[in-house]
GROMACS .gro file of C-alpha atoms in nm:
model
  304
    1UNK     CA    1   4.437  -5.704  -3.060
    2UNK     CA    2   4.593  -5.621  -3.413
    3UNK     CA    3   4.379  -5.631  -3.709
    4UNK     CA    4   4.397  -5.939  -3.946
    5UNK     CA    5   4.376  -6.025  -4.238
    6UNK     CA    6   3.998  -6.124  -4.373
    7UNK     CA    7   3.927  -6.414  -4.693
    8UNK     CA    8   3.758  -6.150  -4.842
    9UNK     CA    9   3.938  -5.840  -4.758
   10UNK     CA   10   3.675  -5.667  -4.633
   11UNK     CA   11   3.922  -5.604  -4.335
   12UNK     CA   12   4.241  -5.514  -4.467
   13UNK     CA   13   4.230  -5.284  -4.780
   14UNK     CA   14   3.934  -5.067  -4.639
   15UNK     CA   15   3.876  -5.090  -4.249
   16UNK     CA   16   4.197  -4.874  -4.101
   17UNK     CA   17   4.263  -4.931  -3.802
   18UNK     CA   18   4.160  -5.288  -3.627
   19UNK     CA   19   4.079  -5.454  -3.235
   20UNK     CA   20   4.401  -5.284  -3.104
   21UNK     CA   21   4.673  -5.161  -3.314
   22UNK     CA   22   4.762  -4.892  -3.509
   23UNK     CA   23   4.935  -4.560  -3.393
   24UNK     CA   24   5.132  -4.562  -3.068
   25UNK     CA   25   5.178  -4.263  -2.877
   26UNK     CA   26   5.499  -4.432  -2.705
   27UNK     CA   27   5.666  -4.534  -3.004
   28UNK     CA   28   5.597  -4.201  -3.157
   29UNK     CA   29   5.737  -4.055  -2.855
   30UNK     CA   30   6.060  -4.221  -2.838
   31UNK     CA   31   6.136  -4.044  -3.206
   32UNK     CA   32   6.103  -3.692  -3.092
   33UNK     CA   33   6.269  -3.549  -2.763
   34UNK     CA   34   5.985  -3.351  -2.678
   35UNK     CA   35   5.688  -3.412  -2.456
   36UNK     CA   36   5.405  -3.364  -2.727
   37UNK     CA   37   5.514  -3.398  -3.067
   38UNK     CA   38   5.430  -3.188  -3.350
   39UNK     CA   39   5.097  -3.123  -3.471
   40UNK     CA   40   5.018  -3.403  -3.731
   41UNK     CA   41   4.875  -3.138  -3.977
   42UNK     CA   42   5.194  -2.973  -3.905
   43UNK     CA   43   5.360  -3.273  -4.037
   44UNK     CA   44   5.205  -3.380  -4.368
   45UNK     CA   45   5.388  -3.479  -4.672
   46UNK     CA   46   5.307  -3.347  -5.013
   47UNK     CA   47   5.283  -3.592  -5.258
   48UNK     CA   48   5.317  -3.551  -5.692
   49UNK     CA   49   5.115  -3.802  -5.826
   50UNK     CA   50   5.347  -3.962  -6.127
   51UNK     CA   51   5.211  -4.171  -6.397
   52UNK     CA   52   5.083  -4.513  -6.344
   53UNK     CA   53   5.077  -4.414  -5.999
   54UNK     CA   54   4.699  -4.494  -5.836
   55UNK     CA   55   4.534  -4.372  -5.509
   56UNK     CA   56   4.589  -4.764  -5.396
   57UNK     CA   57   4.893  -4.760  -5.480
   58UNK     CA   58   5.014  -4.415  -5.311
   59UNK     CA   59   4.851  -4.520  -5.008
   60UNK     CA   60   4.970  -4.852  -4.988
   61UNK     CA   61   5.333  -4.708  -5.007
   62UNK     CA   62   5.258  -4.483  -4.715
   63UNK     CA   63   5.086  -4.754  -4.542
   64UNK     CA   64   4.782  -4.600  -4.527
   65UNK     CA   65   4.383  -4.674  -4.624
   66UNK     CA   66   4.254  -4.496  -4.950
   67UNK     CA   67   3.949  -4.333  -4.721
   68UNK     CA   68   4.240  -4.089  -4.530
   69UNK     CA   69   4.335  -3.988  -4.876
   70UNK     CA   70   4.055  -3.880  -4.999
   71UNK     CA   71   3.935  -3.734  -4.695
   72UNK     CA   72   4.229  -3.493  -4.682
   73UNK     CA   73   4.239  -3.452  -5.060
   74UNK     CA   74   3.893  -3.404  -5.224
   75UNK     CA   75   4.055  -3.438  -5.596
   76UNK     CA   76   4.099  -3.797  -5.529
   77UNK     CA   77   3.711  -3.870  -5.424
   78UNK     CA   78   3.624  -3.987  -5.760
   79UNK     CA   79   3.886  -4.262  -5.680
   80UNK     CA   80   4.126  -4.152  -5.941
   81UNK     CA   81   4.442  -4.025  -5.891
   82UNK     CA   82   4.523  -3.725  -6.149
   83UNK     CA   83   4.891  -3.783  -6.281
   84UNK     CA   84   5.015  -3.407  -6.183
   85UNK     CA   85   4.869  -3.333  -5.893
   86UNK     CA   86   4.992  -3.270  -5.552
   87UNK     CA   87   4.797  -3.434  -5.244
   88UNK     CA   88   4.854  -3.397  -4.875
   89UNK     CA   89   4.965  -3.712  -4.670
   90UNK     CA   90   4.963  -3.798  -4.305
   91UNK     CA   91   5.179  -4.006  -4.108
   92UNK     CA   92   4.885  -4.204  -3.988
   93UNK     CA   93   4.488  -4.290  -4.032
   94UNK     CA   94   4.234  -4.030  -3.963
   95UNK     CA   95   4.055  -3.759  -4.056
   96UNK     CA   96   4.093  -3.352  -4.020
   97UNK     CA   97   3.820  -3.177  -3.857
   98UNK     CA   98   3.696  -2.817  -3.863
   99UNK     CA   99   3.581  -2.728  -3.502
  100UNK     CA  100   3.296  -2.496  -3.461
  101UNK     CA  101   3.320  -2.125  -3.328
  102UNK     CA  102   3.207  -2.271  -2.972
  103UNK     CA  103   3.324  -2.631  -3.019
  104UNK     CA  104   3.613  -2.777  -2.782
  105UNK     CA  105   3.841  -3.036  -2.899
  106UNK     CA  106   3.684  -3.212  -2.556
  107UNK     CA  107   3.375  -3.249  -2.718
  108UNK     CA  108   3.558  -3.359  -3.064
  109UNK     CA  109   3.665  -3.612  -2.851
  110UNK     CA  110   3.368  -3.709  -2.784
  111UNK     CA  111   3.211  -3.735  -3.042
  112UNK     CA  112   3.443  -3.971  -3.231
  113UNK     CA  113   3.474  -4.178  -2.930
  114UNK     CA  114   3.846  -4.072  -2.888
  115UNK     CA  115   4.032  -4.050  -2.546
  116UNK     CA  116   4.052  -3.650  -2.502
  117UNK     CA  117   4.469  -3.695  -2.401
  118UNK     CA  118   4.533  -3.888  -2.716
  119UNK     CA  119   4.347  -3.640  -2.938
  120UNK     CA  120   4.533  -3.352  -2.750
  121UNK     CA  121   4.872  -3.495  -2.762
  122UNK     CA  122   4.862  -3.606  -3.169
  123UNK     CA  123   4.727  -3.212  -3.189
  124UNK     CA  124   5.071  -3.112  -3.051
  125UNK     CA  125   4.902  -3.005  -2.668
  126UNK     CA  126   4.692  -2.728  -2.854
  127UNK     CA  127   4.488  -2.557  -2.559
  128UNK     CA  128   4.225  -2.396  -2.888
  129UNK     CA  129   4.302  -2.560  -3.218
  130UNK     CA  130   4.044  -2.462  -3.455
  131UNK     CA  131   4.157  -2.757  -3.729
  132UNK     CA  132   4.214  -3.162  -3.545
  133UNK     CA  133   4.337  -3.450  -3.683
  134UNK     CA  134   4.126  -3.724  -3.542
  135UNK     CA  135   4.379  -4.101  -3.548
  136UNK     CA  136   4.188  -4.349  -3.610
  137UNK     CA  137   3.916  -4.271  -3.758
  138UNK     CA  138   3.780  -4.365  -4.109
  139UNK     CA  139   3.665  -4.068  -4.375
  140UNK     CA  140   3.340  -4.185  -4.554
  141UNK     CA  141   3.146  -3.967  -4.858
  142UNK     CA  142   2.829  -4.143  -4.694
  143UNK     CA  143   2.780  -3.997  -4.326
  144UNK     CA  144   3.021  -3.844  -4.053
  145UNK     CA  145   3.190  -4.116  -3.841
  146UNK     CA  146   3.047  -3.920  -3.528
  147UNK     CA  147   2.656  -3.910  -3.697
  148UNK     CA  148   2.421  -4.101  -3.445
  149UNK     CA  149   2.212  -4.383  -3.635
  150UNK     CA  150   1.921  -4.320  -3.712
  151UNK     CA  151   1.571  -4.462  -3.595
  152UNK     CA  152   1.538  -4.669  -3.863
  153UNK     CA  153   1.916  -4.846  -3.768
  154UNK     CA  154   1.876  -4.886  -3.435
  155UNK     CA  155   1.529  -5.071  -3.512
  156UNK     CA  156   1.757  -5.320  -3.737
  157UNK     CA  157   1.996  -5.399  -3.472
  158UNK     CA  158   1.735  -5.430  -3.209
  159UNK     CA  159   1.879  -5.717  -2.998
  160UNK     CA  160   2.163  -5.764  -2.755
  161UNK     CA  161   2.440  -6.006  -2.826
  162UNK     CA  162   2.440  -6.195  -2.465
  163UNK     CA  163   2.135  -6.411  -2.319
  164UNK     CA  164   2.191  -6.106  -2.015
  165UNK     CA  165   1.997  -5.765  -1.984
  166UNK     CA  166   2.195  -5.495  -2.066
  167UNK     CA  167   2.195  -5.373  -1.720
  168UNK     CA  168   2.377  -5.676  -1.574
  169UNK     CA  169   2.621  -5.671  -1.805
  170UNK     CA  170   2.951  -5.433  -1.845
  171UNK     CA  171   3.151  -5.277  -2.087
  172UNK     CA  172   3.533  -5.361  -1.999
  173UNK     CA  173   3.686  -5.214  -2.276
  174UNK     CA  174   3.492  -4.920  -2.502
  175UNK     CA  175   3.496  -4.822  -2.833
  176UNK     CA  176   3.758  -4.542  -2.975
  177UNK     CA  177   4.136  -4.469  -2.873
  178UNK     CA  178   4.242  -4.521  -2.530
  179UNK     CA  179   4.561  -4.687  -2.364
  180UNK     CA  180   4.520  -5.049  -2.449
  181UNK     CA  181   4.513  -5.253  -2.085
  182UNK     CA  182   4.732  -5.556  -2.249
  183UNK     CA  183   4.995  -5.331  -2.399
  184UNK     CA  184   4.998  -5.003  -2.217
  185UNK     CA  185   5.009  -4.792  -2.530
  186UNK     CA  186   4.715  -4.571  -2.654
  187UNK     CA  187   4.555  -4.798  -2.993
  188UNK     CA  188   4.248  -4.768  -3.121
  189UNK     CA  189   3.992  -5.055  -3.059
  190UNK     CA  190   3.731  -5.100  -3.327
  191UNK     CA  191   3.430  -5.248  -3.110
  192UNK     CA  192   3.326  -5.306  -2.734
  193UNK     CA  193   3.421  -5.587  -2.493
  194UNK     CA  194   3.135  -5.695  -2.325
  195UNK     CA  195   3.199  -5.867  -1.955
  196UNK     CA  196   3.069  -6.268  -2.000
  197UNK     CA  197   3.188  -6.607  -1.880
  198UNK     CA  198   3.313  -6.809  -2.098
  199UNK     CA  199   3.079  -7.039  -2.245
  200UNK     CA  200   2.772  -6.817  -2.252
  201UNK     CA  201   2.568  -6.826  -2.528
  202UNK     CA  202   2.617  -6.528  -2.809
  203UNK     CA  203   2.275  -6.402  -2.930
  204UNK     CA  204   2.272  -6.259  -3.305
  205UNK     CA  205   2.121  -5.892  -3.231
  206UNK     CA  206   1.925  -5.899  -3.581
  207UNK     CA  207   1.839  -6.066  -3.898
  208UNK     CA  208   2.050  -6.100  -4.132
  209UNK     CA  209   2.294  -6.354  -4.321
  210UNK     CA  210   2.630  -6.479  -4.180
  211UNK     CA  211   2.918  -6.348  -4.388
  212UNK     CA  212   3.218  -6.522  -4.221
  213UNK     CA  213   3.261  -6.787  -3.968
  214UNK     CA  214   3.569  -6.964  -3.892
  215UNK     CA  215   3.918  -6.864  -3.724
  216UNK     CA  216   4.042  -6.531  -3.843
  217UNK     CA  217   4.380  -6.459  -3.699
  218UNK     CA  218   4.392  -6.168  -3.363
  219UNK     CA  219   3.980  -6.229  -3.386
  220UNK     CA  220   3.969  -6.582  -3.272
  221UNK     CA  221   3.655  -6.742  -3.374
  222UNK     CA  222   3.457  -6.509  -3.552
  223UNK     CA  223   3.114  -6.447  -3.678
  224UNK     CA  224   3.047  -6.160  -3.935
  225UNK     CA  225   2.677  -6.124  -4.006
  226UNK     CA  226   2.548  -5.886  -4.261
  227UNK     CA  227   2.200  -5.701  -4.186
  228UNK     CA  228   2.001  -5.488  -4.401
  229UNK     CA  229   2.059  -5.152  -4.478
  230UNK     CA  230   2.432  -5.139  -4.544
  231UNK     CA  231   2.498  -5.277  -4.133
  232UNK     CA  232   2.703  -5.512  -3.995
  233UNK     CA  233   2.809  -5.702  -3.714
  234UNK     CA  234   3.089  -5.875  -3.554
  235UNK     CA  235   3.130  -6.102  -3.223
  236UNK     CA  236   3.494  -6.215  -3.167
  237UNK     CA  237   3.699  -6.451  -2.936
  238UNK     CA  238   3.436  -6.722  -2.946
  239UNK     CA  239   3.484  -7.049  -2.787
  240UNK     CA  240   3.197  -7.199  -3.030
  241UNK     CA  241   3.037  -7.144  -3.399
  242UNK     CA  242   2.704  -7.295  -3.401
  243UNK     CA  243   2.625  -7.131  -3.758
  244UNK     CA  244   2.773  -7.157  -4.092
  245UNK     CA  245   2.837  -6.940  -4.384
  246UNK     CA  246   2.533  -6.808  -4.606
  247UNK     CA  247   2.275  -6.901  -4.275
  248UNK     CA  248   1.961  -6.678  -4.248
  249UNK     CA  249   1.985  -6.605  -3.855
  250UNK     CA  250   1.719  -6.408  -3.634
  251UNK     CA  251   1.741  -6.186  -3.396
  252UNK     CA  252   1.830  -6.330  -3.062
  253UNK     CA  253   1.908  -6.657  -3.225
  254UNK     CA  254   2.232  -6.841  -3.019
  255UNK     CA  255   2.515  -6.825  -3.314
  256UNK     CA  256   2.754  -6.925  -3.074
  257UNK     CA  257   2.961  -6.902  -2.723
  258UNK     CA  258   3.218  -6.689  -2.611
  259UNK     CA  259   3.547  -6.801  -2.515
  260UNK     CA  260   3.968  -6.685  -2.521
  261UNK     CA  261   4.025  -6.712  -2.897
  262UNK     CA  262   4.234  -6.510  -3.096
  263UNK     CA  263   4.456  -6.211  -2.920
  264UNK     CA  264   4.154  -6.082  -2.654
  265UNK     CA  265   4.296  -5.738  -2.575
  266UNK     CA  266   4.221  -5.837  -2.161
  267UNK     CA  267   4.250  -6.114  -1.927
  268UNK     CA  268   3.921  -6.085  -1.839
  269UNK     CA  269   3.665  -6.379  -2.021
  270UNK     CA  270   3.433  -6.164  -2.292
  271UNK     CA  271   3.271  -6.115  -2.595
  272UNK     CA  272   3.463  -5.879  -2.852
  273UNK     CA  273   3.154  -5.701  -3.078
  274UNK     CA  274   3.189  -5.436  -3.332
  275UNK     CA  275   2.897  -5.235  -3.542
  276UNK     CA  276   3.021  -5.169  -3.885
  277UNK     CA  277   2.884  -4.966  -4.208
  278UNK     CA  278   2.878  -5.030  -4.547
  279UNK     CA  279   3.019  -4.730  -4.780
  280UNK     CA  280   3.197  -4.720  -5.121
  281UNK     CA  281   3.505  -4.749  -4.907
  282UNK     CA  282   3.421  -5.067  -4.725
  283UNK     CA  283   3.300  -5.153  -4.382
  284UNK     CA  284   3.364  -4.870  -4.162
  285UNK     CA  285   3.409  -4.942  -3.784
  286UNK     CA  286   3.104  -4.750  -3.570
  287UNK     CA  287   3.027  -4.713  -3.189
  288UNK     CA  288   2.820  -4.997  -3.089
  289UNK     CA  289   2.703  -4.801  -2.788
  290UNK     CA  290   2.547  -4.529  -3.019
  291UNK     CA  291   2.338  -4.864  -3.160
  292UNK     CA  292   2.272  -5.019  -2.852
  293UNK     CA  293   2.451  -5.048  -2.557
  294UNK     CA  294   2.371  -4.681  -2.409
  295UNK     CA  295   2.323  -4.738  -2.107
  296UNK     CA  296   2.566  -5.051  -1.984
  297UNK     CA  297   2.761  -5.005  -1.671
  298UNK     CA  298   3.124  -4.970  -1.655
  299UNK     CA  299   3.394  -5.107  -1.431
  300UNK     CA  300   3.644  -4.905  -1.268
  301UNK     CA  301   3.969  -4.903  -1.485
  302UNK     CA  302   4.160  -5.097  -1.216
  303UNK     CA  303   3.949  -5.405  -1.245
  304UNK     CA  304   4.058  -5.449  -1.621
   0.00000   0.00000   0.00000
Protein backbone atom coordinates (compact mmCIF):
# COMPACT_ATOMS: atom_id res chain seq x y z
CA UNK A 1 0.00 0.00 0.00
CA UNK A 2 1.31 3.66 -0.69
CA UNK A 3 0.89 6.22 1.88
CA UNK A 4 -1.97 8.83 1.50
CA UNK A 5 -2.72 11.74 2.05
CA UNK A 6 -4.45 12.52 5.73
CA UNK A 7 -7.29 15.79 6.39
CA UNK A 8 -5.01 16.75 8.83
CA UNK A 9 -1.64 15.97 7.58
CA UNK A 10 -0.58 14.16 10.25
CA UNK A 11 0.43 11.59 7.47
CA UNK A 12 2.07 13.34 4.82
CA UNK A 13 4.43 16.21 5.97
CA UNK A 14 5.84 14.15 9.01
CA UNK A 15 5.31 10.23 8.82
CA UNK A 16 8.05 9.13 5.90
CA UNK A 17 7.49 6.36 4.62
CA UNK A 18 3.71 4.76 4.55
CA UNK A 19 1.73 0.92 4.28
CA UNK A 20 4.04 0.02 1.30
CA UNK A 21 5.93 2.44 -0.69
CA UNK A 22 8.83 4.28 -0.63
CA UNK A 23 12.40 3.15 -1.82
CA UNK A 24 12.65 0.28 -4.30
CA UNK A 25 15.58 -1.77 -4.47
CA UNK A 26 14.55 -2.77 -8.22
CA UNK A 27 14.06 0.53 -9.49
CA UNK A 28 17.23 1.64 -7.86
CA UNK A 29 18.82 -1.22 -9.46
CA UNK A 30 17.90 -0.71 -12.94
CA UNK A 31 19.96 2.88 -12.64
CA UNK A 32 23.27 1.42 -11.80
CA UNK A 33 24.88 -1.66 -13.69
CA UNK A 34 26.14 -3.13 -10.70
CA UNK A 35 24.80 -5.76 -8.37
CA UNK A 36 24.77 -3.61 -5.07
CA UNK A 37 24.83 -0.06 -5.57
CA UNK A 38 26.83 2.41 -3.82
CA UNK A 39 26.79 2.99 -0.26
CA UNK A 40 24.00 5.64 0.39
CA UNK A 41 26.39 7.60 2.75
CA UNK A 42 28.66 7.28 -0.09
CA UNK A 43 26.16 9.11 -2.07
CA UNK A 44 24.93 12.19 -0.21
CA UNK A 45 24.50 15.57 -1.62
CA UNK A 46 25.77 18.67 0.05
CA UNK A 47 23.45 21.25 0.22
CA UNK A 48 24.12 25.53 0.76
CA UNK A 49 21.29 26.72 2.42
CA UNK A 50 20.37 30.20 0.40
CA UNK A 51 18.16 32.79 1.76
CA UNK A 52 14.53 32.35 2.19
CA UNK A 53 15.32 28.86 1.82
CA UNK A 54 13.64 26.71 5.00
CA UNK A 55 14.32 23.11 6.25
CA UNK A 56 10.57 22.42 4.71
CA UNK A 57 11.31 23.75 1.95
CA UNK A 58 14.86 22.00 1.19
CA UNK A 59 13.34 18.85 2.00
CA UNK A 60 10.35 19.12 0.13
CA UNK A 61 12.56 19.80 -3.04
CA UNK A 62 14.46 16.61 -2.38
CA UNK A 63 11.35 14.85 -1.59
CA UNK A 64 12.19 14.07 1.63
CA UNK A 65 10.64 14.42 5.48
CA UNK A 66 12.24 17.26 7.68
CA UNK A 67 13.06 14.36 10.53
CA UNK A 68 15.99 12.77 7.90
CA UNK A 69 17.33 16.24 7.82
CA UNK A 70 17.83 16.89 10.96
CA UNK A 71 18.86 13.58 11.86
CA UNK A 72 21.84 13.75 9.51
CA UNK A 73 22.44 17.44 10.18
CA UNK A 74 22.23 18.44 13.91
CA UNK A 75 22.42 22.39 12.94
CA UNK A 76 18.98 22.10 11.66
CA UNK A 77 17.38 20.48 15.05
CA UNK A 78 16.20 23.74 16.25
CA UNK A 79 14.05 23.62 13.02
CA UNK A 80 15.77 26.50 11.41
CA UNK A 81 17.67 26.42 8.55
CA UNK A 82 20.89 28.85 8.85
CA UNK A 83 21.20 30.80 5.44
CA UNK A 84 25.09 29.73 4.85
CA UNK A 85 25.36 26.58 5.87
CA UNK A 86 26.08 23.38 4.21
CA UNK A 87 23.92 20.16 5.18
CA UNK A 88 24.23 16.60 4.05
CA UNK A 89 21.31 15.03 1.95
CA UNK A 90 20.30 11.52 1.14
CA UNK A 91 18.65 10.12 -1.72
CA UNK A 92 16.03 8.61 0.48
CA UNK A 93 14.34 8.46 4.20
CA UNK A 94 16.29 7.14 7.05
CA UNK A 95 18.58 7.53 9.50
CA UNK A 96 22.62 6.89 9.92
CA UNK A 97 23.65 4.70 12.60
CA UNK A 98 26.89 4.24 14.55
CA UNK A 99 27.34 0.43 15.19
CA UNK A 100 28.96 -0.64 18.33
CA UNK A 101 32.57 -2.21 18.63
CA UNK A 102 30.74 -5.78 18.78
CA UNK A 103 27.51 -4.83 16.99
CA UNK A 104 26.61 -6.55 13.48
CA UNK A 105 24.63 -4.80 10.96
CA UNK A 106 22.42 -8.29 11.49
CA UNK A 107 21.45 -7.17 14.68
CA UNK A 108 20.94 -3.38 13.31
CA UNK A 109 18.61 -5.09 11.38
CA UNK A 110 16.98 -6.16 13.91
CA UNK A 111 16.51 -3.86 15.83
CA UNK A 112 14.80 -1.42 13.45
CA UNK A 113 12.71 -4.15 12.19
CA UNK A 114 14.54 -4.04 8.75
CA UNK A 115 15.01 -7.10 6.39
CA UNK A 116 18.93 -7.84 6.95
CA UNK A 117 19.35 -8.10 2.66
CA UNK A 118 17.76 -4.74 2.22
CA UNK A 119 19.87 -3.07 4.92
CA UNK A 120 23.00 -4.84 3.38
CA UNK A 121 22.34 -4.04 -0.15
CA UNK A 122 21.43 0.02 0.46
CA UNK A 123 24.98 -0.33 2.60
CA UNK A 124 26.64 -1.20 -0.75
CA UNK A 125 27.14 -5.33 0.41
CA UNK A 126 29.48 -4.08 3.33
CA UNK A 127 30.56 -7.47 5.12
CA UNK A 128 31.70 -4.81 8.58
CA UNK A 129 30.42 -1.30 8.09
CA UNK A 130 30.93 0.52 11.20
CA UNK A 131 28.42 3.65 10.00
CA UNK A 132 24.51 2.28 8.28
CA UNK A 133 22.04 4.07 6.75
CA UNK A 134 18.84 2.56 7.96
CA UNK A 135 15.73 3.36 4.76
CA UNK A 136 12.91 3.86 6.20
CA UNK A 137 13.15 4.80 9.24
CA UNK A 138 12.10 8.09 10.99
CA UNK A 139 14.86 10.27 13.19
CA UNK A 140 13.09 11.58 16.39
CA UNK A 141 14.93 14.06 19.26
CA UNK A 142 12.46 12.07 21.64
CA UNK A 143 13.60 8.25 21.75
CA UNK A 144 15.50 5.84 19.26
CA UNK A 145 13.11 4.27 16.69
CA UNK A 146 14.57 0.79 17.90
CA UNK A 147 13.89 1.80 22.00
CA UNK A 148 11.40 -0.92 23.40
CA UNK A 149 8.29 0.84 25.17
CA UNK A 150 8.29 1.06 28.24
CA UNK A 151 6.10 -0.55 31.10
CA UNK A 152 4.13 2.19 31.47
CA UNK A 153 3.18 2.04 27.30
CA UNK A 154 2.55 -1.26 27.00
CA UNK A 155 0.03 -0.93 30.09
CA UNK A 156 -1.80 1.87 27.79
CA UNK A 157 -2.17 -0.27 24.85
CA UNK A 158 -3.16 -3.26 26.82
CA UNK A 159 -5.74 -4.86 24.46
CA UNK A 160 -5.69 -6.73 21.20
CA UNK A 161 -7.42 -5.37 18.15
CA UNK A 162 -9.41 -8.76 17.11
CA UNK A 163 -12.25 -10.53 19.33
CA UNK A 164 -9.30 -13.67 18.88
CA UNK A 165 -6.42 -14.59 21.39
CA UNK A 166 -3.31 -13.68 20.20
CA UNK A 167 -2.29 -17.17 19.82
CA UNK A 168 -4.91 -18.06 17.18
CA UNK A 169 -4.22 -15.38 15.26
CA UNK A 170 -1.16 -14.64 12.66
CA UNK A 171 0.91 -12.06 11.50
CA UNK A 172 0.88 -12.22 7.48
CA UNK A 173 2.78 -9.36 6.82
CA UNK A 174 5.32 -7.71 9.71
CA UNK A 175 6.43 -4.53 10.47
CA UNK A 176 9.80 -2.93 8.78
CA UNK A 177 11.29 -3.37 5.12
CA UNK A 178 10.87 -6.51 3.37
CA UNK A 179 9.87 -7.47 -0.34
CA UNK A 180 6.29 -6.40 -0.54
CA UNK A 181 4.11 -9.83 -1.56
CA UNK A 182 1.72 -7.60 -3.99
CA UNK A 183 4.55 -5.87 -5.79
CA UNK A 184 7.67 -7.93 -5.47
CA UNK A 185 9.89 -5.01 -4.56
CA UNK A 186 11.46 -4.47 -1.06
CA UNK A 187 9.06 -1.22 0.62
CA UNK A 188 8.74 -0.50 3.87
CA UNK A 189 5.36 -1.29 5.62
CA UNK A 190 4.47 0.95 8.52
CA UNK A 191 2.27 -1.57 10.72
CA UNK A 192 1.30 -5.38 10.92
CA UNK A 193 -1.34 -7.35 8.99
CA UNK A 194 -3.10 -9.39 11.22
CA UNK A 195 -4.79 -12.78 9.57
CA UNK A 196 -8.97 -12.22 10.07
CA UNK A 197 -12.07 -12.91 8.01
CA UNK A 198 -13.66 -10.39 6.78
CA UNK A 199 -16.36 -9.15 8.83
CA UNK A 200 -14.86 -9.78 12.25
CA UNK A 201 -15.26 -7.40 14.69
CA UNK A 202 -12.12 -4.81 15.35
CA UNK A 203 -11.58 -4.29 19.12
CA UNK A 204 -10.02 -0.74 20.11
CA UNK A 205 -6.81 -2.02 22.20
CA UNK A 206 -7.14 1.10 24.69
CA UNK A 207 -8.82 4.21 25.75
CA UNK A 208 -8.58 6.88 24.07
CA UNK A 209 -10.44 9.36 21.55
CA UNK A 210 -10.99 8.65 17.80
CA UNK A 211 -8.99 11.06 15.68
CA UNK A 212 -10.10 10.07 12.13
CA UNK A 213 -12.71 7.87 10.71
CA UNK A 214 -13.80 7.78 7.25
CA UNK A 215 -12.14 6.63 3.79
CA UNK A 216 -8.56 7.73 3.50
CA UNK A 217 -7.19 6.82 0.14
CA UNK A 218 -4.48 3.30 0.03
CA UNK A 219 -5.97 2.88 3.89
CA UNK A 220 -9.48 2.04 3.07
CA UNK A 221 -11.68 2.65 5.94
CA UNK A 222 -9.76 3.88 8.65
CA UNK A 223 -9.85 4.49 12.31
CA UNK A 224 -7.08 6.66 14.01
CA UNK A 225 -7.51 6.71 17.76
CA UNK A 226 -5.35 8.81 19.96
CA UNK A 227 -4.34 7.34 23.56
CA UNK A 228 -2.60 8.94 26.29
CA UNK A 229 0.84 9.51 26.57
CA UNK A 230 1.81 10.77 23.13
CA UNK A 231 0.42 6.95 21.47
CA UNK A 232 -1.48 6.14 18.76
CA UNK A 233 -3.24 3.71 16.84
CA UNK A 234 -4.38 2.76 13.51
CA UNK A 235 -6.66 -0.24 12.04
CA UNK A 236 -6.99 -0.09 8.21
CA UNK A 237 -8.95 -1.82 5.33
CA UNK A 238 -12.16 -1.93 7.31
CA UNK A 239 -15.32 -3.14 5.89
CA UNK A 240 -17.30 -1.11 8.78
CA UNK A 241 -16.93 2.21 11.10
CA UNK A 242 -19.14 1.80 13.99
CA UNK A 243 -17.54 5.03 15.74
CA UNK A 244 -17.32 8.58 14.86
CA UNK A 245 -14.93 11.38 15.22
CA UNK A 246 -14.21 12.94 18.82
CA UNK A 247 -15.83 9.33 20.51
CA UNK A 248 -14.35 8.36 23.94
CA UNK A 249 -13.77 4.48 23.15
CA UNK A 250 -12.53 1.70 25.72
CA UNK A 251 -10.43 -0.78 25.54
CA UNK A 252 -11.80 -3.80 23.78
CA UNK A 253 -14.73 -1.79 22.64
CA UNK A 254 -15.92 -3.12 18.77
CA UNK A 255 -15.00 0.23 16.62
CA UNK A 256 -15.57 -1.64 13.68
CA UNK A 257 -15.05 -4.77 11.11
CA UNK A 258 -12.47 -5.61 8.88
CA UNK A 259 -12.89 -5.91 5.31
CA UNK A 260 -10.83 -5.25 1.51
CA UNK A 261 -10.80 -1.44 1.58
CA UNK A 262 -8.28 0.70 0.36
CA UNK A 263 -4.96 -0.92 -1.48
CA UNK A 264 -4.49 -4.14 1.21
CA UNK A 265 -0.86 -4.96 0.41
CA UNK A 266 -2.18 -9.08 0.18
CA UNK A 267 -4.93 -11.10 -1.09
CA UNK A 268 -5.40 -12.53 1.97
CA UNK A 269 -8.74 -10.93 4.15
CA UNK A 270 -7.03 -8.84 7.32
CA UNK A 271 -6.77 -6.16 9.52
CA UNK A 272 -3.93 -3.52 8.63
CA UNK A 273 -2.76 -1.96 12.38
CA UNK A 274 0.01 0.37 13.05
CA UNK A 275 1.43 1.78 16.66
CA UNK A 276 2.50 5.30 16.22
CA UNK A 277 4.33 8.07 18.54
CA UNK A 278 3.85 11.45 19.07
CA UNK A 279 7.18 13.72 18.76
CA UNK A 280 7.83 17.36 17.68
CA UNK A 281 8.12 15.80 14.28
CA UNK A 282 4.75 14.14 14.10
CA UNK A 283 3.49 10.63 14.46
CA UNK A 284 6.29 8.35 14.04
CA UNK A 285 5.51 4.77 12.77
CA UNK A 286 6.62 1.99 15.72
CA UNK A 287 6.64 -1.91 15.84
CA UNK A 288 3.38 -2.99 17.06
CA UNK A 289 4.89 -6.31 18.05
CA UNK A 290 7.31 -4.53 20.53
CA UNK A 291 3.65 -3.22 22.10
CA UNK A 292 1.85 -6.22 21.86
CA UNK A 293 1.82 -8.80 19.55
CA UNK A 294 5.16 -10.69 20.81
CA UNK A 295 4.36 -13.69 20.60
CA UNK A 296 1.78 -14.23 17.40
CA UNK A 297 2.52 -17.03 15.06
CA UNK A 298 3.64 -16.60 11.60
CA UNK A 299 2.79 -18.24 8.32
CA UNK A 300 5.24 -19.59 6.04
CA UNK A 301 6.07 -16.92 3.31
CA UNK A 302 4.47 -19.08 0.59
CA UNK A 303 1.02 -18.89 2.03
CA UNK A 304 1.00 -14.98 1.57
Amino acid sequence: MILAKYSTLLITTLLGIGLGGGFSLARAQERTPSVCPPPVLSRLVRHRVSAGETLESIARAYNLIPATLMGLNPVLRSGKAPVGTEILVPPFNGIRVELGSNQSWREVAKQYGVRPDALYEVNGCQSAPKVVFIPGVNWSPVASPGQSPSTQFTRILAGYPLPMQPSQSAILLSYGWGVQPTTGEVGFHSGVDLAAPVGTQVLAVGDGTVAFAGNQGAYGQLIVINHREGLQTRYAQLGSIQVKVGQVVKQGQVIGTTGTSGRPSLTQPHLHFEVRSRSSLGWVAENPETYLLQNIPRPNQATR
